[in-house]
Amino acid sequence: MRRRALARSSLGAHVVRMTHDPNEPLPHDFDWNDLYAGDERDYMPPDPLMVELIEALEPGHALDVGCGAGGLLAAMAERGWVISGIDVAANAIEAARRVLGQRGADATLEVADAATWRPPRTYDLVTNCFAMPMLRAQQVRAFETLREAVAPGGHVIIEELDPQMSRLAAFAGFDHISVEHLSEAFAGFEVLRAEVVPTPAHDHGQGSRVDERWTASLLVARRPG
């Protein structure tokens, strides 16, 4: 029986609103707009590891692919980055506009699918935090988009569900992304970090915590130039 459920996940410290039984696989045609109300209620703090990695870089132009409600973009703006973001969900982009507007952050935002979108320019930093397409063929095209978007000398930071997550029913339909997949997708880049890391699970009222059941594939790489 389908029911509206609130399933907590470690996906970039997001709370995932599912319109199906969380014990069933997420369908490939899932409407990502269902994850968002389209306003400030969608804001969740960014993944602490992503923020830590970004703080080590000199600010410039940044693109967050799969930006959701703009949590990571807000952290970037606070640290001096000129920010842009895309997301396949129109409700997410609307929420990001409101979240960033409340913080006085200027941003270039667009509803777009990473598997088909072409970047209008290159960026000093390109990020993707738990926002890759579900299926391998779409992931390959999205990786091409990310590669194309990174400026010479720029960095890419990706944190994605690793294959261990397939044991959770809701994510069983995903083609999960290993560290090896990430390294292969960015062949020719200088790999600075490529490893499996624990990810923070967010509990309202309790802050972020590290839950060893949740792990992610992390890649930090620099484009030569």
Coordinates of C-alpha atoms in Angstrom, one line a residue:
M1 CA 0.0 0.0 0.0
R2 CA 1.4 3.4 -1.0
R3 CA 1.4 6.1 1.6
R4 CA 3.0 9.4 2.2
A5 CA 6.1 8.8 4.4
L6 CA 8.9 11.0 5.7
A7 CA 12.1 9.0 5.3
R8 CA 15.2 10.4 6.9
S9 CA 18.4 9.9 4.9
S10 CA 22.0 11.0 4.8
L11 CA 21.8 12.4 1.3
G12 CA 23.7 15.6 1.8
A13 CA 21.9 16.1 5.2
H14 CA 18.5 16.2 3.4
V15 CA 15.2 14.9 4.6
V16 CA 13.7 13.0 1.7
R17 CA 9.9 13.2 1.3
M18 CA 8.7 10.1 -0.5
T19 CA 5.2 9.6 -1.9
H20 CA 5.7 5.8 -1.7
D21 CA 6.4 3.1 0.8
P22 CA 10.1 3.6 1.8
N23 CA 10.5 -0.1 1.9
E24 CA 9.9 -0.3 -1.8
P25 CA 12.4 0.7 -4.5
L26 CA 12.2 4.2 -5.7
P27 CA 10.8 4.1 -9.3
H28 CA 13.0 5.3 -12.2
D29 CA 10.2 7.8 -13.2
F30 CA 10.1 9.3 -9.7
D31 CA 9.1 13.0 -9.9
W32 CA 11.8 14.8 -8.0
N33 CA 9.5 17.8 -7.6
D34 CA 7.8 15.7 -4.9
L35 CA 10.8 16.2 -2.7
Y36 CA 10.3 19.9 -2.4
A37 CA 7.6 22.3 -1.2
G38 CA 9.2 25.1 -3.3
D39 CA 10.0 27.4 -0.4
E40 CA 12.2 28.0 2.6
R41 CA 11.0 24.9 4.4
D42 CA 13.1 22.9 1.9
Y43 CA 16.4 24.4 3.2
M44 CA 18.7 21.9 4.9
P45 CA 22.3 22.6 6.0
P46 CA 25.0 21.5 3.5
D47 CA 27.1 18.4 3.9
P48 CA 29.9 19.3 6.4
L49 CA 32.5 17.5 4.4
M50 CA 31.6 19.4 1.2
V51 CA 31.9 22.7 3.1
E52 CA 35.3 21.7 4.6
L53 CA 36.6 20.8 1.1
I54 CA 35.3 24.0 -0.4
E55 CA 36.9 26.1 2.4
A56 CA 40.3 24.8 1.3
L57 CA 39.9 26.4 -2.2
E58 CA 40.3 30.0 -3.4
P59 CA 36.9 31.4 -4.2
G60 CA 35.9 32.0 -7.8
H61 CA 32.9 30.9 -9.9
A62 CA 31.2 27.8 -8.7
L63 CA 28.5 25.5 -10.2
D64 CA 26.4 23.1 -8.1
V65 CA 24.9 20.4 -10.3
G66 CA 21.8 19.1 -8.6
C67 CA 21.7 22.1 -6.2
G68 CA 18.4 21.3 -4.6
A69 CA 17.1 24.0 -2.3
G70 CA 20.5 25.8 -2.4
G71 CA 22.1 24.8 0.9
L72 CA 25.5 24.2 -0.5
L73 CA 25.2 27.3 -2.7
A74 CA 24.4 29.4 0.4
A75 CA 27.6 28.1 2.1
M76 CA 29.6 28.9 -1.1
A77 CA 28.2 32.5 -1.3
E78 CA 29.1 33.1 2.4
R79 CA 32.6 32.1 1.6
G80 CA 32.9 34.5 -1.4
W81 CA 32.1 32.3 -4.3
V82 CA 30.1 33.6 -7.3
I83 CA 27.4 30.9 -7.5
S84 CA 25.4 29.1 -10.1
G85 CA 23.2 26.0 -9.8
I86 CA 21.0 23.7 -11.8
D87 CA 18.4 21.1 -10.7
V88 CA 16.0 18.9 -12.6
A89 CA 13.2 19.8 -10.2
A90 CA 11.5 23.2 -10.7
N91 CA 10.3 23.2 -7.1
A92 CA 14.0 22.9 -6.0
I93 CA 15.0 25.9 -8.0
E94 CA 12.1 27.9 -6.7
A95 CA 13.1 27.0 -3.1
A96 CA 16.8 27.9 -3.9
R97 CA 15.7 31.3 -5.2
R98 CA 13.9 32.0 -1.9
V99 CA 16.6 30.5 0.3
L100 CA 19.4 32.4 -1.4
G101 CA 17.3 35.6 -1.7
Q102 CA 16.7 35.6 2.1
R103 CA 20.5 35.5 2.5
G104 CA 21.2 38.3 0.1
A105 CA 23.1 35.9 -2.2
D106 CA 23.0 36.5 -6.0
A107 CA 22.8 33.3 -8.0
T108 CA 22.3 32.1 -11.5
L109 CA 19.8 29.3 -11.3
E110 CA 18.3 27.1 -13.9
V111 CA 15.9 24.1 -14.2
A112 CA 18.0 21.6 -16.1
D113 CA 18.8 17.9 -16.4
A114 CA 22.6 17.3 -15.9
A115 CA 22.4 14.5 -18.5
T116 CA 21.4 16.9 -21.3
W117 CA 22.4 20.4 -20.2
R118 CA 25.4 22.1 -21.7
P119 CA 27.3 24.6 -19.5
P120 CA 27.4 28.1 -20.9
R121 CA 30.8 28.7 -19.4
T122 CA 33.5 27.0 -17.3
Y123 CA 33.8 27.2 -13.5
D124 CA 36.6 27.2 -11.0
L125 CA 34.6 24.7 -8.9
V126 CA 31.9 22.2 -9.9
T127 CA 30.1 20.2 -7.2
N128 CA 27.6 17.4 -7.1
C129 CA 26.4 16.1 -3.8
F130 CA 24.0 13.1 -3.9
A131 CA 22.4 14.4 -7.1
M132 CA 23.4 12.1 -10.0
P133 CA 20.8 10.5 -12.2
M134 CA 19.7 7.0 -11.1
L135 CA 20.7 5.0 -14.2
R136 CA 24.2 4.4 -15.5
A137 CA 23.6 5.7 -19.1
Q138 CA 22.3 9.0 -17.7
Q139 CA 25.2 9.2 -15.2
V140 CA 27.7 8.9 -18.0
R141 CA 26.2 11.8 -19.8
A142 CA 26.0 13.8 -16.5
F143 CA 29.7 13.1 -15.9
E144 CA 30.5 14.5 -19.3
T145 CA 28.6 17.7 -18.4
L146 CA 30.6 18.0 -15.2
R147 CA 33.9 17.5 -17.0
E148 CA 33.0 20.1 -19.6
A149 CA 32.1 22.6 -16.9
V150 CA 35.4 22.6 -15.0
A151 CA 37.8 25.3 -16.0
P152 CA 41.5 24.5 -16.6
G153 CA 43.0 24.5 -13.1
G154 CA 39.6 24.2 -11.6
H155 CA 38.3 21.5 -9.2
V156 CA 35.4 19.1 -9.2
I157 CA 34.0 17.6 -5.9
I158 CA 31.5 14.8 -6.1
E159 CA 29.9 12.9 -3.2
E160 CA 27.6 10.1 -4.2
L161 CA 25.8 7.0 -2.9
D162 CA 28.3 4.1 -2.9
P163 CA 27.3 0.5 -3.9
Q164 CA 26.7 -0.5 -0.2
M165 CA 23.5 1.6 -0.3
S166 CA 21.9 -0.9 -2.6
R167 CA 21.0 -2.9 0.4
L168 CA 18.5 -0.3 1.4
A169 CA 15.2 -1.0 -0.4
A170 CA 14.4 2.6 -1.3
F171 CA 17.7 2.9 -3.2
A172 CA 17.7 -0.6 -4.8
G173 CA 16.8 0.7 -8.2
F174 CA 19.8 3.0 -8.4
D175 CA 23.0 2.3 -10.3
H176 CA 25.3 3.1 -7.5
I177 CA 28.5 5.0 -8.0
S178 CA 31.8 3.5 -6.7
V179 CA 35.0 5.4 -6.2
E180 CA 36.3 3.5 -9.3
H181 CA 33.4 4.8 -11.4
L182 CA 34.3 8.4 -10.3
S183 CA 38.0 8.0 -11.0
E184 CA 37.3 6.5 -14.4
A185 CA 34.8 9.3 -15.3
F186 CA 37.5 11.9 -14.6
A187 CA 40.4 10.2 -16.2
G188 CA 43.0 12.9 -17.1
F189 CA 42.2 15.0 -14.1
E190 CA 44.6 15.1 -11.1
V191 CA 42.8 13.0 -8.5
L192 CA 43.4 14.5 -5.0
R193 CA 41.0 12.3 -3.1
A194 CA 39.1 9.2 -4.1
E195 CA 37.7 7.2 -1.2
V196 CA 34.6 5.9 0.6
V197 CA 33.6 8.2 3.5
P198 CA 30.9 8.2 6.2
T199 CA 28.2 10.7 5.6
P200 CA 26.2 12.8 8.1
A201 CA 22.6 11.8 8.8
H202 CA 20.5 14.8 9.8
D203 CA 18.0 14.5 12.7
H204 CA 15.8 17.5 13.4
G205 CA 16.5 18.9 16.8
Q206 CA 19.7 16.9 17.2
G207 CA 22.0 18.3 14.6
S208 CA 24.2 16.3 12.3
R209 CA 25.8 13.0 13.3
V210 CA 27.9 10.5 11.6
D211 CA 26.1 7.2 11.0
E212 CA 28.4 4.4 9.9
R213 CA 25.6 2.7 8.0
W214 CA 25.6 5.5 5.5
T215 CA 28.7 5.7 3.2
A216 CA 29.5 7.7 0.1
S217 CA 32.0 7.6 -2.7
L218 CA 34.0 10.8 -2.7
L219 CA 36.1 12.3 -5.5
V220 CA 38.1 15.5 -5.4
A221 CA 40.0 16.2 -8.6
R222 CA 41.7 19.1 -10.4
R223 CA 41.6 19.7 -14.1
P224 CA 45.1 20.3 -15.5
G225 CA 45.9 23.8 -16.8

